[in-house]
Amino acid sequence: MKITKTKIIFLAKKHFINLNEFDLNALLFEFNNYTLKQTKQLAKFNVDQLQPTFLPHFIKNKTLRDDFLIQQTDADNFFVNVQHKTKEGFIVIAKEKEKNG
Amino acid sequence: MDKIADLSSVFRNQTDFLIEYYQKLFQKIEHYTHLNFFTEIYKKDVFQKIQDPYFLQAKRNKPLFGIPFFLKDSFMVKNKKTAAGTSILENFYPNFNSTVYQLLVDNGAILLGKTVMDELSMGGTGLEAKEGIVHNFLDFSRIVGGSSSGSAVAVATSTALFALANDTGDSARIPATYLGIVGFKPTFGLISRYGLIPFSPSLDTVGFFTNNVDNLEIIAQVLFQFDEKDFTSQKSDVLLPSNDLELKKVRLMVIGLNSQFVNPVLIQSFQKKIIQPLKEMGLEIEIHSLPNLITENLTFLYQIISFSEALSSQAHLTGVNFGTNHQDTEMSFNFFDLIRANRAHFGSELKRRYVLGTFFTDEKNQDQMYFKAMKIRTYLNNYFHNLFQRCDFIIHIASSDVAPTIAEIRNFKKNRIHKPSVDDLLLIANFLGVPSLVLPFTKIQNLPVGINIFSQFNQDWKLISFAKIVEKMIKNESE
């Protein structure tokens, strides 16, 4: 796979960025001589069975504050739940799901 | 007088001395203006404050009474310009204070001004600020390191006793090694980030520079506070100072000795000035080689995680809600064209990082890149968790050589071929969320280089206690 100038311009436009010729050429060089090679390197990590880390706190699977509860459950269908304790009990205020594998 | 406790004590006994001290301090700041390390100086505010009877009475017994400090321009201070090194925020005046600023002034510290930083904390060199290059007073041809460049220069020139920084990769530590000062990054969640302009929320921490570890300890006591305004803030006993380190029981692990591209003089000096004396003090020392798979990918992992997170954490910087609107609003415009016009003023480094971040999180790539990086982060945590079963602290040389020249950095930017070295090991503390501290340990041709020590999650006080011992040992060795 090679990255073209058109692809880089497309990526930049997604975040409302206009690139001048100098920046565009520098990125083209970086993508094709460093970024894509490093991506292949990452494939050597055998981590498919691991759960992703979203925040360092989640590593510890701990409650940050008395009124908040963070859960990291269900290895097959990984969730991060952030719940806020109210008078009515815990309510989910954020939930992230990561696709299995 | 470079100790906070001593200076504060003098001010307590002689409040008149405050005026004389600050007059000399502002002369000194003026003398270093050419280094381009500050964005604004609040001279009028300072003199008003030190002559205010309420301040002199109410803050007299506070630990930071009268102590001068600088704040990186990424921290909000009410009604003070906060531009974070980017033109899109050049007219941004927040209407609230960051928690860290509030804690410092509540404890008697006096804000001198804001410091120059790489644009939105992205750069790592001190060359990327909208205000221009922050100069290295030790050698003008060399970089200061970044992104907290101005804060580091403020402390290294003794124009302030401490300065706040934020550390996402190594921003509060790489400038410390290049300028020969102490740089500290705490455990994730120990210092509130409320009011800090974010870069990469899962890596960002508030850090700071001091000239010695005693000062660092006092600042940590003030800043380690639970803050209900920051969702990631920790509420636990680890916030309280402790000094229960038993030196003879300390197990130390040395990494990075086999790292390529490290100046061999540094390795020799590290062995002689650090490892040998610590062995003689009775510490158990293990030398460990990290697998190449880890060391060769640390920078790339950092890029994937931080650039991807920056996309969402900085997506609000459109110039529409706040900040500078660069387009004449009288013109008829398309909303997205307006954002595009405002973002055209971003620097090259910022644009580069946004494009790469977009690539890493692109729908087709995110499983192989962003989520893979998150899983490797878990792998790293497991790996280091196992290492910490065998040691209390991990130590390494903080940079492969003295500060690189500006020409070397500009040349690197042309090809971007990264050579993995010990500098990359600083990133580990951010991935793991653990505390990390840089201390100066040697000089090559009068240019300093530091060591980095990091420990386990929430072991900040133990790390500070250990750093005090190492600092004293280095001083004794040098005499």
XYZ file of C-alpha atoms in Angstrom:
580
model
C 0.000 0.000 0.000
C 1.183 3.504 -0.814
C -0.311 6.808 0.204
C -0.898 9.373 -2.507
C -1.125 13.158 -2.354
C -4.850 12.902 -3.083
C -5.356 10.667 -0.070
C -3.450 13.089 2.187
C -5.518 16.025 0.946
C -8.657 13.974 1.610
C -7.517 13.234 5.199
C -6.670 16.885 5.813
C -10.026 18.096 4.526
C -11.820 15.922 7.068
C -10.516 18.267 9.746
C -10.738 21.469 7.729
C -7.006 21.650 7.118
C -5.493 23.050 3.940
C -1.939 21.940 3.218
C 0.624 23.890 1.273
C 2.925 22.117 -1.173
C 5.782 21.897 1.332
C 3.637 20.277 4.065
C 2.044 17.948 1.549
C 5.390 16.700 0.238
C 6.750 16.249 3.762
C 3.706 14.181 4.751
C 3.903 12.124 1.561
C 7.507 11.281 2.372
C 6.711 10.499 6.013
C 3.754 8.233 5.207
C 5.588 6.183 2.628
C 8.972 5.977 4.319
C 8.070 5.750 7.997
C 4.383 5.541 8.951
C 3.401 2.579 6.792
C 6.548 0.640 7.739
C 5.884 1.221 11.442
C 2.313 0.053 11.000
C 3.646 -3.278 9.744
C 5.878 -3.431 12.827
C 2.847 -3.114 15.090
C 1.414 -6.288 13.582
C 4.200 -8.191 15.346
C 2.604 -7.494 18.721
C 0.463 -10.441 19.680
C -2.206 -8.548 21.583
C -5.498 -9.633 20.050
C -6.597 -11.248 23.285
C -5.936 -8.141 25.370
C -8.421 -5.456 26.269
C -7.557 -1.933 25.172
C -6.561 0.717 27.710
C -8.515 3.945 27.374
C -7.281 5.732 30.492
C -4.538 4.766 32.951
C -7.163 4.562 35.697
C -8.957 1.780 33.888
C -5.870 -0.366 34.188
C -6.497 -0.492 37.901
C -10.245 -0.998 37.386
C -10.882 1.273 40.298
C -13.465 3.747 41.393
C -12.223 7.279 40.884
C -14.622 8.946 43.233
C -17.283 7.803 45.639
C -20.036 8.987 43.374
C -18.613 7.535 40.167
C -18.221 3.908 39.248
C -16.154 2.636 36.371
C -16.545 -0.907 35.151
C -14.463 -2.891 32.767
C -16.318 -6.110 32.131
C -17.126 -8.853 29.693
C -13.964 -10.017 27.950
C -15.784 -11.086 24.774
C -17.754 -7.942 24.405
C -15.650 -5.324 26.074
C -17.358 -2.367 27.734
C -16.206 0.604 29.666
C -19.071 1.969 31.734
C -18.917 5.198 33.612
C -21.794 5.516 36.039
C -22.778 8.426 38.192
C -24.470 7.842 41.526
C -27.601 9.900 41.962
C -30.413 9.767 44.490
C -32.111 7.303 42.160
C -29.050 5.072 42.042
C -26.278 4.726 39.457
C -26.937 6.064 36.004
C -24.732 5.377 33.013
C -23.164 8.592 31.742
C -20.654 7.131 29.298
C -20.313 3.805 27.669
C -17.725 2.673 25.190
C -17.830 -0.595 23.359
C -14.950 -2.189 21.562
C -15.533 -4.755 18.861
C -14.385 -8.234 19.732
C -11.018 -8.998 18.079
C 18.400 31.857 47.588
C 17.008 28.940 45.574
C 14.994 27.090 48.236
C 11.291 27.897 48.485
C 11.186 27.211 52.234
C 14.097 29.606 52.926
C 12.859 32.420 50.710
C 9.328 32.190 52.024
C 10.657 32.335 55.567
C 12.642 35.504 54.771
C 9.521 37.137 53.282
C 7.538 36.191 56.398
C 10.037 37.952 58.648
C 10.680 40.943 56.346
C 7.722 41.764 54.143
C 9.517 44.946 52.998
C 12.080 42.709 51.337
C 9.389 41.559 48.895
C 9.527 44.852 46.977
C 13.311 44.871 46.740
C 13.318 41.187 45.706
C 10.734 41.655 42.954
C 12.415 44.810 41.601
C 15.609 42.813 41.109
C 13.669 39.854 39.720
C 11.989 41.948 37.023
C 15.384 43.407 36.075
C 16.598 39.841 35.665
C 13.580 38.917 33.550
C 14.246 41.952 31.366
C 17.848 40.847 30.996
C 16.638 37.507 29.578
C 13.918 38.943 27.309
C 15.948 37.974 24.233
C 15.399 34.290 25.099
C 11.724 34.733 24.144
C 10.485 32.594 27.034
C 7.415 34.533 28.184
C 4.250 35.696 26.428
C 3.137 38.203 29.065
C 4.529 39.631 32.298
C 2.155 40.850 35.019
C 4.498 43.366 36.671
C 1.747 45.779 37.731
C -0.342 42.981 39.275
C 2.687 41.655 41.141
C 3.570 44.992 42.771
C -0.075 45.599 43.638
C -0.232 42.231 45.307
C 2.946 42.440 47.349
C 1.830 45.807 48.708
C -1.699 44.656 49.472
C -2.152 44.424 53.280
C -4.785 41.698 52.875
C -2.377 39.501 50.900
C 0.470 40.107 53.352
C -1.757 39.197 56.282
C -3.852 36.358 54.849
C -1.099 34.465 53.002
C 1.735 35.074 55.422
C 1.727 31.556 56.850
C 1.093 29.759 53.587
C 3.884 27.496 52.290
C 4.416 29.490 49.073
C 4.172 32.981 50.586
C 5.708 35.432 48.117
C 7.224 32.740 45.876
C 7.397 33.748 42.182
C 6.278 31.355 39.487
C 5.480 31.170 35.787
C 2.594 29.353 34.187
C 2.684 27.694 30.792
C 0.280 29.443 28.450
C -1.953 26.354 28.302
C -3.417 27.034 31.775
C -6.461 29.241 32.180
C -6.194 32.359 34.306
C -9.294 34.498 34.524
C -9.120 37.583 32.290
C -5.542 36.825 31.253
C -4.771 35.937 27.672
C -4.432 32.178 27.246
C -3.340 31.370 23.712
C -1.478 28.038 24.147
C 0.966 29.002 21.427
C -1.651 29.064 18.686
C -2.962 31.965 16.654
C -6.523 30.637 16.755
C -6.629 31.514 20.480
C -4.673 34.742 20.290
C -7.538 36.827 21.693
C -8.888 34.265 24.124
C -9.456 35.544 27.678
C -10.939 32.791 29.896
C -13.570 33.615 32.491
C -12.354 31.086 35.053
C -9.156 29.920 36.716
C -7.474 26.557 36.281
C -7.431 24.590 39.545
C -3.629 24.470 39.714
C -3.336 28.254 39.370
C -5.977 28.728 42.063
C -4.204 26.323 44.448
C -0.874 28.082 43.976
C -2.177 31.610 44.583
C -4.305 30.397 47.489
C -1.053 29.188 49.012
C 0.640 32.551 48.610
C 2.530 32.101 45.307
C 2.801 35.068 42.933
C 2.272 34.687 39.194
C 4.926 36.531 37.177
C 3.534 35.746 33.747
C 2.753 33.139 31.115
C 5.410 31.223 29.192
C 5.898 30.447 25.512
C 5.043 26.903 24.430
C 4.907 24.824 21.274
C 1.557 25.245 19.531
C -1.139 23.449 21.571
C 1.616 21.471 23.351
C 2.656 19.808 20.088
C 6.258 20.024 19.043
C 8.737 18.776 21.585
C 11.374 21.250 20.455
C 10.528 24.831 21.450
C 10.528 25.783 17.761
C 6.772 25.572 17.126
C 5.248 28.471 19.083
C 3.430 31.297 17.317
C 5.704 33.624 19.329
C 8.797 32.122 17.653
C 11.776 30.102 18.863
C 12.476 29.805 22.595
C 16.254 30.182 22.878
C 18.654 28.003 24.813
C 20.809 30.396 26.853
C 23.520 27.731 27.244
C 24.038 27.538 23.484
C 21.976 29.604 21.067
C 22.410 27.088 18.256
C 20.609 24.389 20.272
C 16.973 23.739 21.101
C 15.435 23.977 24.559
C 13.098 21.035 24.089
C 9.367 21.257 24.498
C 6.577 21.696 24.528
C 6.954 23.462 27.895
C 9.993 25.368 26.620
C 9.372 28.790 28.181
C 8.614 27.348 31.634
C 11.874 25.383 31.566
C 13.892 28.477 30.585
C 12.225 30.482 33.384
C 13.432 27.994 36.011
C 16.847 27.380 34.434
C 17.584 31.134 34.404
C 16.294 31.396 38.021
C 13.739 34.013 37.023
C 11.223 31.866 38.924
C 11.577 29.215 41.593
C 9.158 26.935 39.815
C 7.086 26.903 36.646
C 4.120 24.830 35.619
C 4.077 22.654 32.536
C 1.913 19.922 31.101
C 3.402 16.591 30.135
C 1.838 14.397 27.456
C 4.933 12.596 26.168
C 7.945 14.213 27.778
C 7.122 17.949 27.760
C 8.004 18.530 31.422
C 11.062 16.276 31.321
C 12.966 16.604 28.029
C 13.536 20.378 28.533
C 14.671 19.550 32.083
C 17.412 17.253 30.774
C 18.524 19.784 28.140
C 18.680 22.681 30.618
C 19.913 20.876 33.735
C 16.878 21.335 35.984
C 14.372 19.055 37.718
C 11.261 18.062 35.744
C 8.387 16.098 37.189
C 5.319 14.331 35.833
C 2.993 12.892 38.518
C 0.704 9.870 38.499
C -2.281 10.367 36.198
C -5.073 11.950 38.247
C -2.994 13.273 41.158
C -2.963 16.884 39.939
C -6.137 18.417 38.573
C -6.244 19.178 34.858
C -9.265 21.460 35.153
C -8.502 24.573 33.124
C -5.697 23.008 31.094
C -6.054 23.195 27.314
C -5.947 19.501 26.382
C -3.760 17.722 23.881
C -4.236 13.998 24.496
C -6.589 13.372 27.447
C -5.438 9.826 28.240
C -1.780 10.927 28.391
C -1.957 14.556 29.621
C -0.735 15.338 33.123
C 0.163 18.584 34.840
C 3.883 18.671 35.564
C 6.367 21.262 36.740
C 9.997 22.370 36.773
C 12.064 23.313 39.810
C 15.756 23.785 40.529
C 15.888 21.084 43.179
C 13.856 18.230 44.634
C 13.148 20.051 47.929
C 11.211 22.675 45.994
C 9.478 19.978 43.987
C 8.288 18.366 47.215
C 6.678 21.607 48.428
C 4.899 22.226 45.121
C 3.662 18.616 45.102
C 2.217 19.060 48.597
C 0.235 22.046 47.355
C -0.916 20.545 44.044
C -1.740 16.937 45.023
C -5.382 17.669 45.784
C -8.619 15.993 44.860
C -10.646 18.196 42.512
C -14.289 17.459 41.894
C -14.138 19.546 38.704
C -11.769 17.018 37.121
C -13.349 13.663 36.426
C -9.978 11.890 36.447
C -8.934 13.373 39.803
C -8.065 10.803 42.451
C -9.380 10.893 45.988
C -7.100 8.749 48.054
C -4.440 8.546 50.750
C -1.678 8.745 48.150
C -2.242 12.511 48.036
C -0.787 12.856 51.527
C 2.988 13.282 51.882
C 4.880 10.291 53.195
C 8.520 9.536 53.710
C 8.631 5.842 54.482
C 11.415 4.929 52.072
C 13.973 2.485 53.427
C 16.984 2.948 51.193
C 18.597 -0.414 51.922
C 15.452 -2.191 50.785
C 15.204 -0.274 47.495
C 15.390 -2.421 44.374
C 16.444 -0.496 41.295
C 16.203 -1.555 37.669
C 18.377 0.042 34.993
C 17.105 0.131 31.419
C 18.329 1.605 28.147
C 22.010 0.782 28.580
C 22.051 -1.169 25.334
C 20.218 1.584 23.490
C 21.694 2.572 20.143
C 22.706 6.131 19.319
C 23.509 7.074 22.953
C 26.668 9.088 23.424
C 29.141 6.551 24.949
C 30.501 9.251 27.280
C 27.066 9.399 28.871
C 26.933 5.645 29.464
C 30.322 5.768 31.206
C 29.316 8.744 33.293
C 25.981 7.124 34.203
C 27.766 3.972 35.392
C 30.307 5.964 37.386
C 28.134 8.705 38.874
C 24.857 6.869 39.392
C 25.022 3.076 39.278
C 28.297 2.528 41.122
C 27.557 4.859 44.080
C 24.045 3.446 44.466
C 25.500 -0.082 44.530
C 27.912 1.059 47.214
C 24.976 2.389 49.214
C 23.645 -1.157 49.324
C 20.836 -0.979 46.758
C 19.864 -4.070 44.841
C 20.403 -3.208 41.166
C 19.251 -5.193 38.149
C 20.145 -4.326 34.569
C 17.357 -5.094 32.144
C 17.200 -4.961 28.351
C 13.804 -4.062 26.970
C 12.785 -6.076 23.880
C 13.417 -4.310 20.575
C 9.753 -4.727 19.694
C 8.928 -2.321 22.540
C 11.752 0.193 22.156
C 11.386 0.451 18.372
C 7.675 1.229 18.561
C 7.285 3.591 21.518
C 7.354 6.771 19.455
C 4.959 5.382 16.885
C 2.550 4.251 19.614
C 2.715 7.729 21.077
C 1.931 9.206 17.688
C -1.082 6.966 17.155
C -2.601 7.576 20.574
C -1.824 11.256 21.042
C -2.487 12.443 17.482
C -5.790 10.531 17.402
C -6.932 11.945 20.738
C -5.867 15.471 19.760
C -8.327 15.362 16.883
C -11.290 15.167 19.224
C -9.905 17.151 22.153
C -9.032 20.081 19.879
C -11.935 19.807 17.466
C -13.599 22.765 19.200
C -10.768 25.063 18.078
C -12.590 26.375 15.062
C -12.341 30.096 15.719
C -16.164 30.186 15.812
C -17.100 29.650 19.476
C -14.101 31.471 20.851
C -10.648 32.533 19.797
C -9.834 34.543 16.744
C -12.039 34.558 13.746
C -9.705 35.206 10.852
C -12.364 35.840 8.268
C -14.244 39.060 7.803
C -17.713 38.246 9.143
C -19.286 40.750 6.731
C -18.490 38.358 3.904
C -21.031 35.801 2.908
C -19.561 32.480 3.938
C -20.113 28.815 4.187
C -19.734 27.642 7.811
C -17.115 25.018 6.942
C -15.172 27.465 4.774
C -14.997 29.733 7.803
C -13.505 26.971 9.962
C -11.092 26.122 7.147
C -10.023 29.759 6.900
C -9.498 29.986 10.650
C -7.525 26.739 10.748
C -5.297 27.856 7.878
C -3.210 29.668 10.489
C -2.237 26.466 12.281
C 1.475 25.659 12.102
C 2.946 22.869 9.971
C 3.491 20.554 12.948
C -0.130 20.822 14.049
C -1.410 20.164 10.533
C 0.906 17.173 10.218
C -0.374 15.678 13.464
C -4.029 16.204 12.528
C -3.518 14.486 9.163
C -1.720 11.531 10.741
C -4.346 11.333 13.514
C -7.075 11.241 10.880
C -5.254 8.396 9.144
C -4.912 6.390 12.395
C -8.606 6.743 13.225
C -9.889 6.362 9.679
C -12.646 3.754 9.581
C -10.524 1.397 7.468
C -7.453 1.718 9.683
C -8.738 2.061 13.223
C -8.703 -1.658 14.091
C -5.104 -2.068 12.899
C -3.902 1.230 14.299
C -5.871 3.062 16.983
C -7.398 0.045 18.743
C -4.249 -1.986 18.217
C -2.248 0.789 19.910
C -4.686 0.750 22.826
C -4.170 -2.985 23.205
C -0.405 -2.595 23.014
C -0.769 -0.031 25.780
C -2.341 -2.768 27.909
C 0.513 -5.086 26.884
C 3.033 -2.461 28.016
C 1.220 -2.060 31.301
C 1.314 -5.828 31.891
C 4.987 -5.934 30.920
C 5.977 -3.166 33.329
C 3.661 -4.494 36.027
C 5.766 -7.661 35.909
C 9.005 -5.643 36.025
C 7.745 -3.760 39.081
C 7.367 -7.088 40.890
C 11.194 -7.137 40.836
C 11.969 -3.472 41.493
C 10.698 -0.267 43.119
C 12.156 2.216 40.652
C 13.298 2.117 37.039
C 16.112 4.435 35.965
C 17.675 5.417 32.641
C 19.598 8.222 30.956
C 16.974 10.781 29.952
C 18.382 11.767 26.571
C 20.775 10.174 24.120
C 22.985 13.277 24.073
C 22.983 16.986 24.921
C 20.286 19.186 23.355
C 20.351 18.811 19.551
C 21.030 21.829 17.376
C 18.230 23.694 15.635
C 19.805 22.681 12.317
C 19.693 18.990 13.293
C 15.994 19.268 14.160
C 15.186 21.059 10.904
C 17.058 18.402 8.992
C 15.155 15.642 10.843
C 11.876 17.303 9.926
C 12.732 16.901 6.256
C 12.854 13.112 6.408
C 11.166 12.170 9.724
C 13.032 8.885 9.954
C 12.984 8.264 13.674
C 15.928 6.542 15.341
C 14.764 4.840 18.539
C 16.820 5.822 21.572
C 16.643 6.352 25.341
C 14.660 9.583 24.860
C 11.699 7.428 23.805
C 11.719 5.688 27.204
C 10.290 8.883 28.726
C 7.021 8.053 26.970
C 6.513 4.909 29.062
C 5.401 6.904 32.128
C 2.642 8.543 30.088
C 1.372 5.249 28.658
C 1.284 3.737 32.143
C 0.109 6.870 33.959
C 2.958 6.506 36.476
C 5.125 9.233 38.054
C 8.429 10.150 36.427
C 11.168 12.585 37.399
C 14.217 13.971 35.593
C 17.307 15.086 37.507
C 20.466 16.627 36.032
C 23.440 14.282 36.462
C 26.295 15.279 34.178
C 27.561 17.772 31.620
C 29.276 17.374 28.283
C 31.120 20.536 27.239
C 29.074 22.500 29.753
C 25.768 21.209 28.384
C 23.675 19.205 30.857
C 22.062 15.775 30.536
C 19.639 14.230 33.014
C 18.528 10.877 34.309
C 14.921 9.775 34.460
C 13.487 7.727 37.336
C 9.964 6.346 37.307
C 7.994 4.207 39.697
C 4.645 2.506 40.056
C 1.178 4.035 39.966
C 0.600 6.331 42.978
C 4.144 5.911 44.320
C 4.892 9.611 43.819
C 6.026 10.318 47.371
C 8.401 7.368 47.348
C 9.796 8.568 44.037
C 10.330 12.072 45.419
C 12.056 10.656 48.546
C 14.329 8.523 46.376
C 15.084 11.443 44.034
C 16.209 13.519 47.022
C 18.750 10.841 47.910
C 19.997 10.554 44.321
C 20.218 14.341 43.978
C 22.315 14.580 47.139
C 24.533 11.746 45.923
C 25.114 13.454 42.545
C 26.029 16.710 44.298
C 28.494 14.903 46.572
C 30.047 13.131 43.586
C 30.473 16.422 41.722
C 32.211 18.161 44.654
